[in-house]
């Protein structure tokens, strides 16, 4: 485990680009917690920066993830502006647990296949964690574009893994970001739940 001095040196050595990506990533989650359309702009810019950072660190699946995130950010913006995402999260019907179980099984198979290919044919590092977090991050982000409350449960697990993954690769600031994410995810869950409670109260009074 790195000493405080080593961690501090890594923090000081963190590039301005990574700092910018961190700030934008935090802004994205805070804005998403409040269901603000602008969360997708912050996400898109942050992902452009992280695409290059992850590629340089040989986290190829993470780099690919950032590229796809850019597409999802555009899709999310469109959904929240013109599609089903226009509705408040409290008004969106959640998918059933059977639906989630089916997708969990399918995505696990996909992740195992991709991880095996990367381990066999590339020099990618942390293959299994990298691949599983990539696959399920895409899924969780898609759920967010649809304003599905369950997306936050997925992010609780994913972000905990990211804290370890990024810290072990030397991205101390980004690892700390995902620890902050864990806290913000809980905050977002409370925000969305309070919206739901408020909606139910309005329905009852009506």
Short mmCIF file of C-alpha atoms in Angstrom, two decimals:
data_model
loop_
_atom_site.label_atom_id
_atom_site.label_comp_id
_atom_site.label_asym_id
_atom_site.label_seq_id
_atom_site.Cartn_x
_atom_site.Cartn_y
_atom_site.Cartn_z
CA UNK A 1 0.00 0.00 0.00
CA UNK A 2 1.34 3.42 -0.96
CA UNK A 3 2.54 5.73 1.79
CA UNK A 4 1.07 9.18 2.31
CA UNK A 5 4.18 10.72 0.73
CA UNK A 6 3.81 8.57 -2.38
CA UNK A 7 0.12 9.37 -2.66
CA UNK A 8 0.83 13.08 -2.26
CA UNK A 9 3.49 12.92 -4.97
CA UNK A 10 0.99 11.28 -7.30
CA UNK A 11 -1.59 13.95 -6.52
CA UNK A 12 0.93 16.72 -7.24
CA UNK A 13 1.96 14.95 -10.45
CA UNK A 14 -1.63 14.72 -11.67
CA UNK A 15 -2.01 16.52 -14.98
CA UNK A 16 -4.27 19.51 -15.44
CA UNK A 17 -6.25 17.47 -17.96
CA UNK A 18 -7.05 14.81 -15.37
CA UNK A 19 -8.04 17.50 -12.86
CA UNK A 20 -10.39 19.03 -15.43
CA UNK A 21 -11.88 15.63 -16.19
CA UNK A 22 -12.40 15.04 -12.46
CA UNK A 23 -14.21 18.36 -11.94
CA UNK A 24 -16.46 17.79 -14.95
CA UNK A 25 -17.21 14.22 -13.87
CA UNK A 26 -18.32 15.41 -10.44
CA UNK A 27 -20.42 18.13 -12.05
CA UNK A 28 -22.04 15.46 -14.24
CA UNK A 29 -23.20 13.37 -11.29
CA UNK A 30 -24.40 16.35 -9.24
CA UNK A 31 -26.40 17.62 -12.21
CA UNK A 32 -27.77 14.12 -12.86
CA UNK A 33 -28.88 13.90 -9.23
CA UNK A 34 -31.00 16.99 -9.91
CA UNK A 35 -32.14 15.63 -13.29
CA UNK A 36 -30.51 18.55 -15.12
CA UNK A 37 -30.13 18.24 -18.88
CA UNK A 38 -26.68 19.85 -18.63
CA UNK A 39 -25.25 16.76 -16.94
CA UNK A 40 -24.75 15.24 -20.38
CA UNK A 41 -22.60 18.14 -21.61
CA UNK A 42 -20.32 17.81 -18.57
CA UNK A 43 -20.18 14.05 -19.12
CA UNK A 44 -19.29 14.37 -22.80
CA UNK A 45 -16.36 16.75 -22.26
CA UNK A 46 -15.03 14.70 -19.35
CA UNK A 47 -15.15 11.55 -21.47
CA UNK A 48 -13.19 13.13 -24.31
CA UNK A 49 -10.36 13.79 -21.85
CA UNK A 50 -10.50 10.36 -20.23
CA UNK A 51 -10.41 8.60 -23.61
CA UNK A 52 -6.82 9.71 -24.10
CA UNK A 53 -5.77 9.19 -20.47
CA UNK A 54 -7.06 5.60 -20.34
CA UNK A 55 -5.50 4.70 -23.70
CA UNK A 56 -2.11 5.92 -22.50
CA UNK A 57 -2.48 3.73 -19.38
CA UNK A 58 -3.20 0.65 -21.57
CA UNK A 59 -6.71 0.36 -20.16
CA UNK A 60 -8.11 -0.22 -23.62
CA UNK A 61 -11.60 -1.24 -22.56
CA UNK A 62 -11.81 1.87 -20.38
CA UNK A 63 -10.67 3.98 -23.31
CA UNK A 64 -13.31 2.37 -25.52
CA UNK A 65 -15.84 2.92 -22.75
CA UNK A 66 -15.15 6.65 -22.78
CA UNK A 67 -15.71 6.81 -26.54
CA UNK A 68 -19.04 5.04 -26.18
CA UNK A 69 -19.87 7.32 -23.25
CA UNK A 70 -19.57 10.29 -25.59
CA UNK A 71 -22.22 8.70 -27.80
CA UNK A 72 -24.37 7.92 -24.76
CA UNK A 73 -24.01 11.52 -23.57
CA UNK A 74 -25.41 12.72 -26.88
CA UNK A 75 -28.19 10.13 -26.69
CA UNK A 76 -28.90 11.02 -23.05
CA UNK A 77 -29.13 14.70 -23.89
CA UNK A 78 -31.58 13.92 -26.70
CA UNK A 79 -33.66 11.60 -24.49
CA UNK A 80 -33.91 14.13 -21.66
CA UNK A 81 -34.66 16.96 -24.09
CA UNK A 82 -37.01 15.29 -26.56
CA UNK A 83 -37.59 11.64 -25.56
CA UNK A 84 -38.91 9.70 -22.57
CA UNK A 85 -36.29 11.32 -20.35
CA UNK A 86 -38.36 14.51 -20.42
CA UNK A 87 -40.54 12.99 -17.71
CA UNK A 88 -39.58 13.33 -14.08
CA UNK A 89 -37.90 10.19 -12.72
CA UNK A 90 -40.82 9.73 -10.33
CA UNK A 91 -43.12 9.30 -13.33
CA UNK A 92 -40.98 6.67 -15.06
CA UNK A 93 -42.04 3.06 -14.54
CA UNK A 94 -39.13 0.89 -13.33
CA UNK A 95 -38.22 -2.32 -15.12
CA UNK A 96 -39.00 -5.58 -13.29
CA UNK A 97 -36.42 -7.62 -11.36
CA UNK A 98 -36.88 -10.40 -13.95
CA UNK A 99 -35.85 -7.95 -16.65
CA UNK A 100 -32.74 -6.99 -14.70
CA UNK A 101 -31.84 -10.63 -14.02
CA UNK A 102 -32.01 -11.48 -17.72
CA UNK A 103 -29.72 -8.59 -18.60
CA UNK A 104 -27.31 -9.39 -15.75
CA UNK A 105 -26.88 -12.93 -17.09
CA UNK A 106 -26.51 -11.79 -20.69
CA UNK A 107 -24.00 -9.05 -19.90
CA UNK A 108 -21.96 -11.40 -17.72
CA UNK A 109 -21.58 -13.77 -20.68
CA UNK A 110 -20.58 -10.85 -22.91
CA UNK A 111 -18.05 -9.58 -20.35
CA UNK A 112 -16.46 -13.02 -19.92
CA UNK A 113 -16.08 -13.41 -23.70
CA UNK A 114 -14.51 -9.97 -24.13
CA UNK A 115 -12.19 -10.44 -21.16
CA UNK A 116 -10.96 -13.77 -22.54
CA UNK A 117 -10.23 -12.21 -25.93
CA UNK A 118 -8.33 -9.31 -24.37
CA UNK A 119 -6.35 -11.59 -22.08
CA UNK A 120 -5.44 -13.87 -24.98
CA UNK A 121 -4.66 -11.40 -27.74
CA UNK A 122 -3.65 -8.08 -26.15
CA UNK A 123 -1.35 -6.65 -23.47
CA UNK A 124 -4.32 -5.12 -21.62
CA UNK A 125 -3.92 -4.85 -17.85
CA UNK A 126 -6.48 -5.72 -15.14
CA UNK A 127 -8.51 -7.45 -17.84
CA UNK A 128 -11.37 -8.91 -15.80
CA UNK A 129 -12.13 -5.89 -13.63
CA UNK A 130 -11.61 -3.57 -16.59
CA UNK A 131 -14.02 -5.51 -18.80
CA UNK A 132 -16.77 -6.11 -16.26
CA UNK A 133 -16.82 -2.48 -15.14
CA UNK A 134 -16.87 -1.39 -18.78
CA UNK A 135 -19.80 -3.56 -19.78
CA UNK A 136 -21.92 -2.79 -16.74
CA UNK A 137 -21.04 0.92 -16.79
CA UNK A 138 -22.51 1.16 -20.26
CA UNK A 139 -25.62 -0.63 -19.07
CA UNK A 140 -25.97 1.61 -16.02
CA UNK A 141 -25.50 4.75 -18.12
CA UNK A 142 -28.16 3.59 -20.57
CA UNK A 143 -30.51 3.07 -17.60
CA UNK A 144 -29.75 6.66 -16.54
CA UNK A 145 -30.65 7.97 -20.00
CA UNK A 146 -34.04 6.31 -19.43
CA UNK A 147 -34.24 7.76 -15.90
CA UNK A 148 -34.43 4.29 -14.35
CA UNK A 149 -33.84 4.51 -10.60
CA UNK A 150 -32.04 1.14 -10.63
CA UNK A 151 -29.08 2.75 -12.40
CA UNK A 152 -27.89 4.05 -9.02
CA UNK A 153 -27.75 0.55 -7.51
CA UNK A 154 -25.48 -0.59 -10.33
CA UNK A 155 -23.26 2.46 -9.86
CA UNK A 156 -22.78 1.71 -6.16
CA UNK A 157 -21.06 -1.57 -7.06
CA UNK A 158 -19.27 -0.29 -10.16
CA UNK A 159 -17.81 2.79 -8.47
CA UNK A 160 -16.49 0.74 -5.55
CA UNK A 161 -14.56 -1.40 -8.04
CA UNK A 162 -13.33 1.69 -9.87
CA UNK A 163 -11.85 3.09 -6.66
CA UNK A 164 -9.54 0.07 -6.52
CA UNK A 165 -8.88 -0.16 -10.26
CA UNK A 166 -7.83 3.44 -10.84
CA UNK A 167 -5.86 3.73 -7.60
CA UNK A 168 -3.89 0.59 -8.45
CA UNK A 169 -3.05 2.05 -11.89
CA UNK A 170 -1.66 5.25 -10.38
CA UNK A 171 -4.67 7.47 -11.10
CA UNK A 172 -4.96 8.48 -7.45
CA UNK A 173 -7.08 11.56 -8.10
CA UNK A 174 -9.46 9.62 -10.31
CA UNK A 175 -9.62 6.85 -7.71
CA UNK A 176 -10.56 9.48 -5.15
CA UNK A 177 -13.13 10.79 -7.62
CA UNK A 178 -14.89 7.45 -7.62
CA UNK A 179 -14.91 7.42 -3.84
CA UNK A 180 -16.65 10.79 -4.02
CA UNK A 181 -18.92 9.22 -6.63
CA UNK A 182 -20.01 6.62 -4.09
CA UNK A 183 -21.13 9.40 -1.79
CA UNK A 184 -22.80 11.31 -4.62
CA UNK A 185 -24.62 8.19 -5.80
CA UNK A 186 -26.21 7.88 -2.36
CA UNK A 187 -27.07 11.59 -2.57
CA UNK A 188 -28.62 11.10 -6.01
CA UNK A 189 -30.69 8.18 -4.76
CA UNK A 190 -32.06 10.33 -1.95
CA UNK A 191 -32.80 13.16 -4.38
CA UNK A 192 -34.70 10.90 -6.76
CA UNK A 193 -36.54 9.22 -3.89
CA UNK A 194 -37.60 12.60 -2.49
CA UNK A 195 -38.94 13.50 -5.94
CA UNK A 196 -40.91 10.28 -5.97
CA UNK A 197 -42.34 10.95 -2.51
CA UNK A 198 -43.31 14.46 -3.56
CA UNK A 199 -45.03 13.11 -6.65
CA UNK A 200 -46.98 10.56 -4.61
CA UNK A 201 -48.10 13.27 -2.18
CA UNK A 202 -49.34 15.40 -5.06
CA UNK A 203 -51.23 12.42 -6.48
CA UNK A 204 -52.83 11.71 -3.11
CA UNK A 205 -53.83 15.34 -2.59
CA UNK A 206 -55.30 15.44 -6.07
#
